[in-house]
mmCIF file of C-alpha atoms in Angstrom:
data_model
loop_
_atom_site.group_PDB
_atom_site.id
_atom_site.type_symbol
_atom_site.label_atom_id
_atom_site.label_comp_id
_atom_site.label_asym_id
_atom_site.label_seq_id
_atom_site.Cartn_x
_atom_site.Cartn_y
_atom_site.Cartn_z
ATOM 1 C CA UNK O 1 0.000 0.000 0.000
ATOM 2 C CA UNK O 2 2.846 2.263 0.918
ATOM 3 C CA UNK O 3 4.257 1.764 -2.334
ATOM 4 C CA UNK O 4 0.986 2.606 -4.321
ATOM 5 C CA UNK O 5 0.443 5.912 -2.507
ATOM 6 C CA UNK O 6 4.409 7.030 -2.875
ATOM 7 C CA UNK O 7 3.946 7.376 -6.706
ATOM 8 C CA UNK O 8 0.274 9.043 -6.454
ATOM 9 C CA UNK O 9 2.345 11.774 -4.122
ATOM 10 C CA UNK O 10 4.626 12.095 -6.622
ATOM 11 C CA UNK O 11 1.812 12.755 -9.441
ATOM 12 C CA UNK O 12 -0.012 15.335 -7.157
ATOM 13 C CA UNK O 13 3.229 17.064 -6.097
ATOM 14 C CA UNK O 14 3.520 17.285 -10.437
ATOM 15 C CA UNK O 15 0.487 18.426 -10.720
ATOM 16 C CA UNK O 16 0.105 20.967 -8.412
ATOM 17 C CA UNK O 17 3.898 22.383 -9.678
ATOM 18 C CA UNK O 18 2.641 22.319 -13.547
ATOM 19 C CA UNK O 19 -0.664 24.274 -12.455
ATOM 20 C CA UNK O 20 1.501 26.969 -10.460
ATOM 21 C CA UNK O 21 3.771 26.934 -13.838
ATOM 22 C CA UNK O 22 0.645 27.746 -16.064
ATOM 23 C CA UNK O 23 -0.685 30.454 -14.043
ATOM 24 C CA UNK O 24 3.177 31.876 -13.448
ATOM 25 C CA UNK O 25 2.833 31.939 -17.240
ATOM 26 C CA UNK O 26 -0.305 33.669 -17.808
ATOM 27 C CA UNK O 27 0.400 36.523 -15.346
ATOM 28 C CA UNK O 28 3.566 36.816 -17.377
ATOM 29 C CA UNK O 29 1.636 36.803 -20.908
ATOM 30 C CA UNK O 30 -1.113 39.138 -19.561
ATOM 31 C CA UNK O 31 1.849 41.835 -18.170
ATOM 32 C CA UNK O 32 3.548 41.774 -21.283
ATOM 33 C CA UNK O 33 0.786 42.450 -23.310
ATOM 34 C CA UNK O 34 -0.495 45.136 -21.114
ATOM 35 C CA UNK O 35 3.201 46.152 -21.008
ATOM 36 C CA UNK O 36 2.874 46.384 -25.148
ATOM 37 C CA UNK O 37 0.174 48.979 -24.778
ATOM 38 C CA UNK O 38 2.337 51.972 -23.281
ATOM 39 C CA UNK O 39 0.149 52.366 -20.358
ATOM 40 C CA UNK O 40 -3.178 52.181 -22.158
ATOM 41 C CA UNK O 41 -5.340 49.055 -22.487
ATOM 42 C CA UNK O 42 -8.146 47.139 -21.980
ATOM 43 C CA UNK O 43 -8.225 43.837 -20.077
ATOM 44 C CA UNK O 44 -11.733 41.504 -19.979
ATOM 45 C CA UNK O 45 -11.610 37.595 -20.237
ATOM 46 C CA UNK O 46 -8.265 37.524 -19.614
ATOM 47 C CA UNK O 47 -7.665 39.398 -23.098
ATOM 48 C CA UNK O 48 -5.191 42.668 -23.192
ATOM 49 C CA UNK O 49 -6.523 44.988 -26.507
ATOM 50 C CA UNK O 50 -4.449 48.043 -27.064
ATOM 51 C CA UNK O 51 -6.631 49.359 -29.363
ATOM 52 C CA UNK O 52 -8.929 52.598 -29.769
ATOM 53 C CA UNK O 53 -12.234 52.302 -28.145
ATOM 54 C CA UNK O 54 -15.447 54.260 -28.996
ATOM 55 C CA UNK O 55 -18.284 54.734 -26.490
ATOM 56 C CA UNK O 56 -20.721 52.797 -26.300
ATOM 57 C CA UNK O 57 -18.374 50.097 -26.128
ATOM 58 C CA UNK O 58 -18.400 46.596 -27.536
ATOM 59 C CA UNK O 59 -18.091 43.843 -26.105
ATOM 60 C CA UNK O 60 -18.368 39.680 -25.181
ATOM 61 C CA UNK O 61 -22.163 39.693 -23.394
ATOM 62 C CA UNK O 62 -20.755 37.223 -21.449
ATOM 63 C CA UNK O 63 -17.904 39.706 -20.250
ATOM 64 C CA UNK O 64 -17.754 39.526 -16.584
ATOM 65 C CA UNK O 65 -14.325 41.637 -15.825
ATOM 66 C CA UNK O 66 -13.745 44.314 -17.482
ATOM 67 C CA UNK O 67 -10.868 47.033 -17.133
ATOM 68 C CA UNK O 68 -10.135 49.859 -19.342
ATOM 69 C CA UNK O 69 -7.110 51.992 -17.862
ATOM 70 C CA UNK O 70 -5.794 55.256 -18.874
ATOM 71 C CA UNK O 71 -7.900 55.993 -21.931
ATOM 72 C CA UNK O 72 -9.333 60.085 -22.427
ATOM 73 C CA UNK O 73 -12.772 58.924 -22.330
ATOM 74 C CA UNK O 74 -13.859 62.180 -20.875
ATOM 75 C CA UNK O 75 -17.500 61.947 -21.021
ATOM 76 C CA UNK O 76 -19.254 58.740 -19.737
ATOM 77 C CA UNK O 77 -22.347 59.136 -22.621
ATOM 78 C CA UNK O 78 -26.073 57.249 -21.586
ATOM 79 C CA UNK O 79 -25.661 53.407 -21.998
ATOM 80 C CA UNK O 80 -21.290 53.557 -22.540
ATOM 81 C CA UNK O 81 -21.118 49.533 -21.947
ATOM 82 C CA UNK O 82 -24.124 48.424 -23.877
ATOM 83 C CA UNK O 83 -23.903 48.933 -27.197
ATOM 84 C CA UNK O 84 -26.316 46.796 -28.487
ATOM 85 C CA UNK O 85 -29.190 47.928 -25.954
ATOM 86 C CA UNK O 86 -28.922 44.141 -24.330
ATOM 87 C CA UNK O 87 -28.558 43.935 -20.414
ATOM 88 C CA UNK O 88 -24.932 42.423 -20.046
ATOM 89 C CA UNK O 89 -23.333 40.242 -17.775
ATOM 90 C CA UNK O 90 -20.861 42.091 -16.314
ATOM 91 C CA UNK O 91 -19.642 42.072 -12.379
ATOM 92 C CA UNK O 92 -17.176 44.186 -12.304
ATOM 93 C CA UNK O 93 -16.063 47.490 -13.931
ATOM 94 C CA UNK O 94 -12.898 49.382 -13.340
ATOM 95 C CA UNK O 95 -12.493 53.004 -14.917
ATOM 96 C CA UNK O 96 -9.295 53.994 -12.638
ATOM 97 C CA UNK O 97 -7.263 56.910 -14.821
ATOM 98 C CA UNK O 98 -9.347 57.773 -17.703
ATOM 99 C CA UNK O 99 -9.898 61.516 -17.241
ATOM 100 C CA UNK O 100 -13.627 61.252 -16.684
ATOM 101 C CA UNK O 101 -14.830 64.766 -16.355
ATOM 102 C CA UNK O 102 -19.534 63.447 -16.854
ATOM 103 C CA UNK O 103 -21.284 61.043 -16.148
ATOM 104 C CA UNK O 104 -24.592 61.317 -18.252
ATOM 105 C CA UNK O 105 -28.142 60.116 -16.606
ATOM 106 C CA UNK O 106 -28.087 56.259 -17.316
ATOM 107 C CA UNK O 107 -24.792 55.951 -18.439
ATOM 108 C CA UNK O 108 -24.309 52.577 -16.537
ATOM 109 C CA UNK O 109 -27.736 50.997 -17.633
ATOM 110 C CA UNK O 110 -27.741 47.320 -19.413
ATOM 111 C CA UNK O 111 -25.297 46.501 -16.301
ATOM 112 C CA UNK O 112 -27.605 45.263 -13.822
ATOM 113 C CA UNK O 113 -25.695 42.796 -12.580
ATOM 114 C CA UNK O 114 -23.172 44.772 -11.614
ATOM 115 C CA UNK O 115 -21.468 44.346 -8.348
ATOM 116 C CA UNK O 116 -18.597 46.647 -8.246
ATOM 117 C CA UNK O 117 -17.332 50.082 -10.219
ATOM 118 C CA UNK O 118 -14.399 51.910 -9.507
ATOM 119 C CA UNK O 119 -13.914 55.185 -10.880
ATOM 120 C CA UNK O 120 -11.081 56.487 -8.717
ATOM 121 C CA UNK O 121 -8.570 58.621 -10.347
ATOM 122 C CA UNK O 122 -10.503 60.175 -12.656
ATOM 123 C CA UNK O 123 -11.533 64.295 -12.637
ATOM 124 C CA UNK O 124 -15.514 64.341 -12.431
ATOM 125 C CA UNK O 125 -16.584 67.639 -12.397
ATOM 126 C CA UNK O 126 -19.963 66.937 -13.619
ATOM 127 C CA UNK O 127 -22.167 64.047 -11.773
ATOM 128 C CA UNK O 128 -25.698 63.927 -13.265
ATOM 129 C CA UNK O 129 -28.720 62.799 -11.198
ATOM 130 C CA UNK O 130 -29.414 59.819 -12.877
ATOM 131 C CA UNK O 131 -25.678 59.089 -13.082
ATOM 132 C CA UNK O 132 -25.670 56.134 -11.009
ATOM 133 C CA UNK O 133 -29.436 54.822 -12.297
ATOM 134 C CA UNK O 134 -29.882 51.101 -13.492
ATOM 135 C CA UNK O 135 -27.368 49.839 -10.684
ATOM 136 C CA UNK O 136 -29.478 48.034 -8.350
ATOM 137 C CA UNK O 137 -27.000 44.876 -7.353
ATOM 138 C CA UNK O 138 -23.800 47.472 -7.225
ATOM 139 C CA UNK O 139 -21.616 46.647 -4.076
ATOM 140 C CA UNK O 140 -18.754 48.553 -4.111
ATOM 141 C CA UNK O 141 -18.337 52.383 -5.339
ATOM 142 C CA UNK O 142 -14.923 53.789 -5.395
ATOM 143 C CA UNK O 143 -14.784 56.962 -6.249
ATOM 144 C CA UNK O 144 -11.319 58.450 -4.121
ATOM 145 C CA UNK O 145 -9.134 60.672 -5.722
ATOM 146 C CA UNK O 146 -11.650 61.695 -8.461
ATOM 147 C CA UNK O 147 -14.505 64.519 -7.387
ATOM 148 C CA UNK O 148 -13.822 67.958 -8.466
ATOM 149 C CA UNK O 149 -15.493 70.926 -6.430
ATOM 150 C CA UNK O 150 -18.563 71.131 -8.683
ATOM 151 C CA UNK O 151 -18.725 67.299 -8.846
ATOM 152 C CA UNK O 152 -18.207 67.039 -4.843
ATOM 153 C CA UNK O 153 -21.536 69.551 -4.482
ATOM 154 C CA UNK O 154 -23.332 67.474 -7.360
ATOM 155 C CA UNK O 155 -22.875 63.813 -5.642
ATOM 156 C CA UNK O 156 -25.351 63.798 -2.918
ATOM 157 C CA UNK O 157 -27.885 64.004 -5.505
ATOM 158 C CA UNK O 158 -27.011 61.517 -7.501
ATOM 159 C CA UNK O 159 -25.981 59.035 -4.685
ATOM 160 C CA UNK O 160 -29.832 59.291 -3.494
ATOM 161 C CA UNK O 161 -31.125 57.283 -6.272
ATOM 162 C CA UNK O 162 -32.976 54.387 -5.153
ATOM 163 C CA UNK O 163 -30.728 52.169 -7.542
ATOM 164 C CA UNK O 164 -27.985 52.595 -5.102
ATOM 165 C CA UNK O 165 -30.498 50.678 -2.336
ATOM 166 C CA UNK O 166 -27.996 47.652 -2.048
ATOM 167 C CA UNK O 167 -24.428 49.617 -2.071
ATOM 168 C CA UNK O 168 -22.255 48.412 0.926
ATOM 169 C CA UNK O 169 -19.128 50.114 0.656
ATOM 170 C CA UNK O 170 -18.358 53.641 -0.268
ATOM 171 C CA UNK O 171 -14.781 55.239 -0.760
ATOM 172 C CA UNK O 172 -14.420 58.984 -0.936
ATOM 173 C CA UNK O 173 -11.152 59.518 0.076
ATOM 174 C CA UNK O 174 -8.504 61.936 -1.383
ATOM 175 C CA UNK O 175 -10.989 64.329 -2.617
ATOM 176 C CA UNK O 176 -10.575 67.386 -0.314
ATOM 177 C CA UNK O 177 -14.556 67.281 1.348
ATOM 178 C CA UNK O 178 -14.754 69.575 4.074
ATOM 179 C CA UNK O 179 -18.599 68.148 5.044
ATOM 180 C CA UNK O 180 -19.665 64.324 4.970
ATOM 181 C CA UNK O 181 -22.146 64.107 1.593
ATOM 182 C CA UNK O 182 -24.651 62.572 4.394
ATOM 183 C CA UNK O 183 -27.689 64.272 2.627
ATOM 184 C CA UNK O 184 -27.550 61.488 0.145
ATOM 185 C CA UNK O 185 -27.158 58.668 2.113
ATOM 186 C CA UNK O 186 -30.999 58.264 2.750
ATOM 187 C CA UNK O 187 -31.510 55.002 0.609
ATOM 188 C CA UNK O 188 -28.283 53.455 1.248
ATOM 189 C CA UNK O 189 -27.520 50.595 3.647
ATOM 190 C CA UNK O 190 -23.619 51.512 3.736
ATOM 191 C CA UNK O 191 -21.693 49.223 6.203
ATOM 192 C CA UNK O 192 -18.105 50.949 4.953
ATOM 193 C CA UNK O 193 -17.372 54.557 4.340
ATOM 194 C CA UNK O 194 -14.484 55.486 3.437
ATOM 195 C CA UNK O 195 -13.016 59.327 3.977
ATOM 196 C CA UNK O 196 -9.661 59.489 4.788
ATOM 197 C CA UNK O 197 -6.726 62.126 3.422
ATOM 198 C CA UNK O 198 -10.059 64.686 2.833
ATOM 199 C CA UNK O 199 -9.782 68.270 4.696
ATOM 200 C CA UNK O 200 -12.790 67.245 7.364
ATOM 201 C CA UNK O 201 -12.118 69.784 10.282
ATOM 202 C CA UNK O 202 -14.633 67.841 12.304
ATOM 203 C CA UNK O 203 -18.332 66.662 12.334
ATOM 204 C CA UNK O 204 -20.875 68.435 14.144
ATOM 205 C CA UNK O 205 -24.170 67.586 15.634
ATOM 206 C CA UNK O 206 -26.153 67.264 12.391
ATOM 207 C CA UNK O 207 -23.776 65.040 10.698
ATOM 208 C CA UNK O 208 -23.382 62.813 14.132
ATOM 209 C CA UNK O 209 -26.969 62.386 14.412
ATOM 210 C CA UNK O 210 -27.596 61.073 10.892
ATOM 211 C CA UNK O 211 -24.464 58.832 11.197
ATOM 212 C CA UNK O 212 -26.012 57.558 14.112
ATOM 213 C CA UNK O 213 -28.912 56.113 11.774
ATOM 214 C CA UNK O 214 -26.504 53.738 10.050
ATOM 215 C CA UNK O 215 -26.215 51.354 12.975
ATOM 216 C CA UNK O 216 -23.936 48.886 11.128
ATOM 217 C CA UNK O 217 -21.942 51.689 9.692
ATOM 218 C CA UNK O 218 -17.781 51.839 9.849
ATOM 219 C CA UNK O 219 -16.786 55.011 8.884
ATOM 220 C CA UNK O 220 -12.851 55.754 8.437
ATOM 221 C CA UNK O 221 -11.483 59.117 9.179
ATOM 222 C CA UNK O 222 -7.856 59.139 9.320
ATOM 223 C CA UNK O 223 -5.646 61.840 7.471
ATOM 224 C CA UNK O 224 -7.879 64.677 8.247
ATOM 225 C CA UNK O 225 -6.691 68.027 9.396
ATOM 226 C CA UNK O 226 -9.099 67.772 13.012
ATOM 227 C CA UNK O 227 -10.252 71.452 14.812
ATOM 228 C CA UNK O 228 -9.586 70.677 18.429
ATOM 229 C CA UNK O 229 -10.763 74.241 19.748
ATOM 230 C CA UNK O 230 -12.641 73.999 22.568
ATOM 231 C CA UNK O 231 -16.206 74.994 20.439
ATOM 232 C CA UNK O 232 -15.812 72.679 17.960
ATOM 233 C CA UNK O 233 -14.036 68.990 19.274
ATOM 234 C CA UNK O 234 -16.440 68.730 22.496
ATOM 235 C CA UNK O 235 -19.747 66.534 20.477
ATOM 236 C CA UNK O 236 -16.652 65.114 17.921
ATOM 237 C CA UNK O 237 -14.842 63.875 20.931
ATOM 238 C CA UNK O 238 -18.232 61.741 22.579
ATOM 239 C CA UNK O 239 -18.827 60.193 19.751
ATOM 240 C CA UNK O 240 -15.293 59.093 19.282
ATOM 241 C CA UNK O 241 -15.269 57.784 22.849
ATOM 242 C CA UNK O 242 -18.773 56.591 23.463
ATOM 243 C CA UNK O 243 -19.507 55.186 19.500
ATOM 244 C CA UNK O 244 -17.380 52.350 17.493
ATOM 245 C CA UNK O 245 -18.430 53.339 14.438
ATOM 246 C CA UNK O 246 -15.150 54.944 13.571
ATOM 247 C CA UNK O 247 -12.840 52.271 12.602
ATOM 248 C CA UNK O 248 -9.971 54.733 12.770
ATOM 249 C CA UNK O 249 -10.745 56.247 15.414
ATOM 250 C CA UNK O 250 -7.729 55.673 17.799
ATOM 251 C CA UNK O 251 -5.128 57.575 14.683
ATOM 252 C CA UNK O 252 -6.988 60.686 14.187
ATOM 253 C CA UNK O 253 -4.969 63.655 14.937
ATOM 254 C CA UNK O 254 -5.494 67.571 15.534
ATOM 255 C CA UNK O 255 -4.593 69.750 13.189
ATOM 256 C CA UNK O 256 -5.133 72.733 14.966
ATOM 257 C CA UNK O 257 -4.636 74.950 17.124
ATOM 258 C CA UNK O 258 -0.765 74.785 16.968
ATOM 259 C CA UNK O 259 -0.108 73.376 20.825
ATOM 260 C CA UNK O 260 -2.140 70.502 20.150
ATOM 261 C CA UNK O 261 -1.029 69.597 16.507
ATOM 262 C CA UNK O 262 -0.532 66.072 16.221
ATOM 263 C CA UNK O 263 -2.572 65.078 19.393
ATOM 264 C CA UNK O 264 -4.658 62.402 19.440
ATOM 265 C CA UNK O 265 -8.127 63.285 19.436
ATOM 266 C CA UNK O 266 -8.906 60.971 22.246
ATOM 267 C CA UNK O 267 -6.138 61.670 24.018
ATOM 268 C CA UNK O 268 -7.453 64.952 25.055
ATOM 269 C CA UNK O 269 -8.414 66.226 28.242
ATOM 270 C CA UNK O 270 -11.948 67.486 29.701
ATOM 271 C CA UNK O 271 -10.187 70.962 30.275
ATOM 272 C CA UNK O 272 -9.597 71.050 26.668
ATOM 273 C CA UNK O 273 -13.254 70.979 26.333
ATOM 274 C CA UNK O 274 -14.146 73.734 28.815
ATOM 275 C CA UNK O 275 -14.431 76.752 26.934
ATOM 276 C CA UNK O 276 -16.820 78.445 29.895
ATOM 277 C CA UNK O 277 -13.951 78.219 32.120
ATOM 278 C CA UNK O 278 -11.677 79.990 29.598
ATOM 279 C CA UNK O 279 -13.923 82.787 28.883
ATOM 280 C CA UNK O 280 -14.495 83.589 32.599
ATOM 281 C CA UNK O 281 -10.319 83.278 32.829
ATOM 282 C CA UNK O 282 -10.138 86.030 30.143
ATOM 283 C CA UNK O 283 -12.946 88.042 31.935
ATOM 284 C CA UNK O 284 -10.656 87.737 35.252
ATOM 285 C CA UNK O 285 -7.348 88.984 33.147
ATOM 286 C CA UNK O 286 -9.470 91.803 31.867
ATOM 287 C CA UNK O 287 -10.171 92.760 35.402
ATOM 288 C CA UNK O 288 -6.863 92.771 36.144
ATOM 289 C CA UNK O 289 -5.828 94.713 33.638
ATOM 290 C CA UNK O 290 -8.674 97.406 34.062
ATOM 291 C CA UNK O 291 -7.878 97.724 37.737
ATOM 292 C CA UNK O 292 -4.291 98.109 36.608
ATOM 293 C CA UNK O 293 -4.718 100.940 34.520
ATOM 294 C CA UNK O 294 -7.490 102.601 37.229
ATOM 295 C CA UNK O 295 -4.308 102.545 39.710
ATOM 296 C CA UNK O 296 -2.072 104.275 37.745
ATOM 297 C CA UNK O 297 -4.599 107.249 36.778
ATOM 298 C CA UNK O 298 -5.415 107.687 40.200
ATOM 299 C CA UNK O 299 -1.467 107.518 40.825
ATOM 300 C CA UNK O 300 -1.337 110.048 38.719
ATOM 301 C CA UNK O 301 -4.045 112.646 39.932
ATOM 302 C CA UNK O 302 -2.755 112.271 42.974
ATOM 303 C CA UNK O 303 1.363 113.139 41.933
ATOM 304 C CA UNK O 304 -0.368 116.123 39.993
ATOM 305 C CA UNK O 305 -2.641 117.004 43.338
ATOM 306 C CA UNK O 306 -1.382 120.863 43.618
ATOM 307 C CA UNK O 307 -1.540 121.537 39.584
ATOM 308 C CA UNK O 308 -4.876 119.861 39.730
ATOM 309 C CA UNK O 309 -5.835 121.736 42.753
ATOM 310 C CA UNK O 310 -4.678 125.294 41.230
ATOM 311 C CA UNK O 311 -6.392 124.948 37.441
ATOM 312 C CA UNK O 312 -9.760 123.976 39.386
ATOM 313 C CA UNK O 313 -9.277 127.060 41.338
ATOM 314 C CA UNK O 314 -8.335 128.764 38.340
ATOM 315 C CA UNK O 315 -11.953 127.459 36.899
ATOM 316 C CA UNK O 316 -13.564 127.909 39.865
ATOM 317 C CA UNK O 317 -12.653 131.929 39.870
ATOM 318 C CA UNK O 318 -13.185 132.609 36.141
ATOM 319 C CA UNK O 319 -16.514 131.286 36.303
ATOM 320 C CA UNK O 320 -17.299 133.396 39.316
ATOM 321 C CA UNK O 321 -16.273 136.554 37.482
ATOM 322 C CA UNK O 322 -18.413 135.537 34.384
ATOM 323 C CA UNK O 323 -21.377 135.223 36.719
ATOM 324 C CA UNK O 324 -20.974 138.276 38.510
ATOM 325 C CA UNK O 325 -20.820 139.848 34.681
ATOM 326 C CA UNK O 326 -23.972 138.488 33.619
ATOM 327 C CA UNK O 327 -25.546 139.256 36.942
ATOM 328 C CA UNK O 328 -24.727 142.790 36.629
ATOM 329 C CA UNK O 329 -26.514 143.385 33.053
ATOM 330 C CA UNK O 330 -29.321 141.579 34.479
ATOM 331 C CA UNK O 331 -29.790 144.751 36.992
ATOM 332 C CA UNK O 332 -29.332 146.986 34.625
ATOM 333 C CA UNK O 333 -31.850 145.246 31.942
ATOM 334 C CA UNK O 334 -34.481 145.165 34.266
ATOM 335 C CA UNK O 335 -34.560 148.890 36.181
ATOM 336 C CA UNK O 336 -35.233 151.020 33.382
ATOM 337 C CA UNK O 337 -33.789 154.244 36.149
ATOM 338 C CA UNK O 338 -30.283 152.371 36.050
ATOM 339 C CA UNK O 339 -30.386 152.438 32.092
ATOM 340 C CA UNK O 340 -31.106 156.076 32.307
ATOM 341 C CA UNK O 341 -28.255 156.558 34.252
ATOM 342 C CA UNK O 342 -26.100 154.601 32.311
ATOM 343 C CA UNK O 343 -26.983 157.310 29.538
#
């Protein structure tokens, strides 16, 4: 028996070598040919075409992979992947580098079946409403390193579709947000969001409470530039240490004000929080300060007693003559005898 299994090792061992050969091989084949296209192909069935493609594009029905990388497609136009009109079968669609600037209303439909896109490194500027329509089954949106300003503003709109009902995972990092797109989020039943390396300062009340919602959200935050003033970390700060929703939460880092640069958000203190007690510290310096300067003016007046002493007498007399002036033409005004006399 020994002797029977020792050669049926050997033929396994064999095997198992010539199937790691073959797929050492194909990898090779496939990098070669992609290496052939100068940076630009595209890649479905385990086929590499450096050729020109035209939108809508053709291809296999059957295609479940597809990857087109580094083409100037520019403007995703309604239906781009189904040429034909016919629902396809594709799973999985990467558009990473292609200098997409639109994406028209229903440019994804005939991909129902689609279960993840990736449109990261890309420059969308425009984001239609319908944009993301005809993707019921989608998964997994990427769309890091990609939204423009206008397109940032434009998103939340088009992320509220009720195709988007099933997306899971959502990654917006690298594209400079300074709010969470959260009015969009309605429909979705997210369970990852991505937003790290974004400039989020911090998230206020609003933003917590519809975060909150997502129960079975994880939300990652890292490489943000935090505000950890007093007025603005406090509500941050609970939900980092009473929530787990942020998966990152124990590498975020202030970003301001200078002293606590690089601090760990929940490493700070409760006095760090207390921004009564620092106004009514500032209120006592004031005081200070006042009763300071009410010292030396009455330091002065009193140095300057005599001087002081002699200009009020000074007053004191000229008004006294003026009086006595004004007094006298009263007399005279009103006893017509004196004003004969005067004449």
């Amino acid at each position: 028996m020994e002797m029977n299994r020792k050669p049926l090792r050997v033929l396994s061992h064999t095997l198992k070598q010539h199937h790691f050969s073959v797929g050492l091989m194909c990898l090779f084949v496939l990098s070669a040919e992609a290496n052939k296209c100068h940076d630009t192909y595209m890649h479905y069935d385990g086929l590499v075409s450096c050729e020109e493609i035209m939108l809508p594009l053709e291809v296999p029905r059957s295609t479940q992979k597809l990857t087109l990388y580094r083409y100037n497609i520019s403007v995703l136009t309604e239906r781009a992947f189904s040429a034909n009109g016919t629902d396809m079968d594709l799973r999985a669609l990467s558009l990473q580098d292609n200098n997409i600037q639109v994406i028209e209303s229903c440019a994804f439909c005939g991909l129902p079946r689609l279960v993840s896109l990736d449109l990261s490194h890309n420059r969308l500027r425009v984001v239609s409403p319908g944009a993301f329509y005809g993707l019921e089954q989608l998964r997994n949106l990427n769309l890091s390193n990609t939204l423009m300003t206008s397109g940032a503003g434009q998103l939340p709109v088009a992320l509220s579709t009720d195709s988007l009902c099933n997306l899971q995972r959502l990654d917006l990092s690298g594209n400079c947000l300074k709010v969470i797109p959260l009015s969009g989020f309605g429909n979705l039943n997210l369970t990852t969001l991505m937003l790290t390396d974004n400039s989020i300062g911090t998230l206020d009340k609003q933003n917590l409470t519809k975060l909150i919602e997502f129960t079975e959200i994880r939300i990652y935050l890292s490489k943000n530039p935090f505000d950890c003033k007093c007025d603005k970390v406090k509500e941050f700060y609970d939900w980092l240490k009473n929530s787990s929703q942020c998966a990152d939460s124990n590498s975020l880092k202030c970003a301001q004000p200078e002293k606590k640069k690089n601090t760990l958000v929940k490493d700070l203190e409760k006095r760090d929080m207390e921004c009564q007690n620092l106004d009514a510290r500032s209120y006592v310096l004031l005081g200070i300060v006042l009763a300071l300067i009410g010292v030396v003016f009455l330091m002065v007046l009193y140095l300057n007693r005599r001087g002081i002493k002699k200009w009020l007498n000074n007053i004191r007399e000229a008004c006294r003559d003026q009086m006595e002036v004004y007094h006298y033409r009263y007399e005279q005004d009103s006893d017509p005898r004196l004003a004969n006399v005067a004449v």
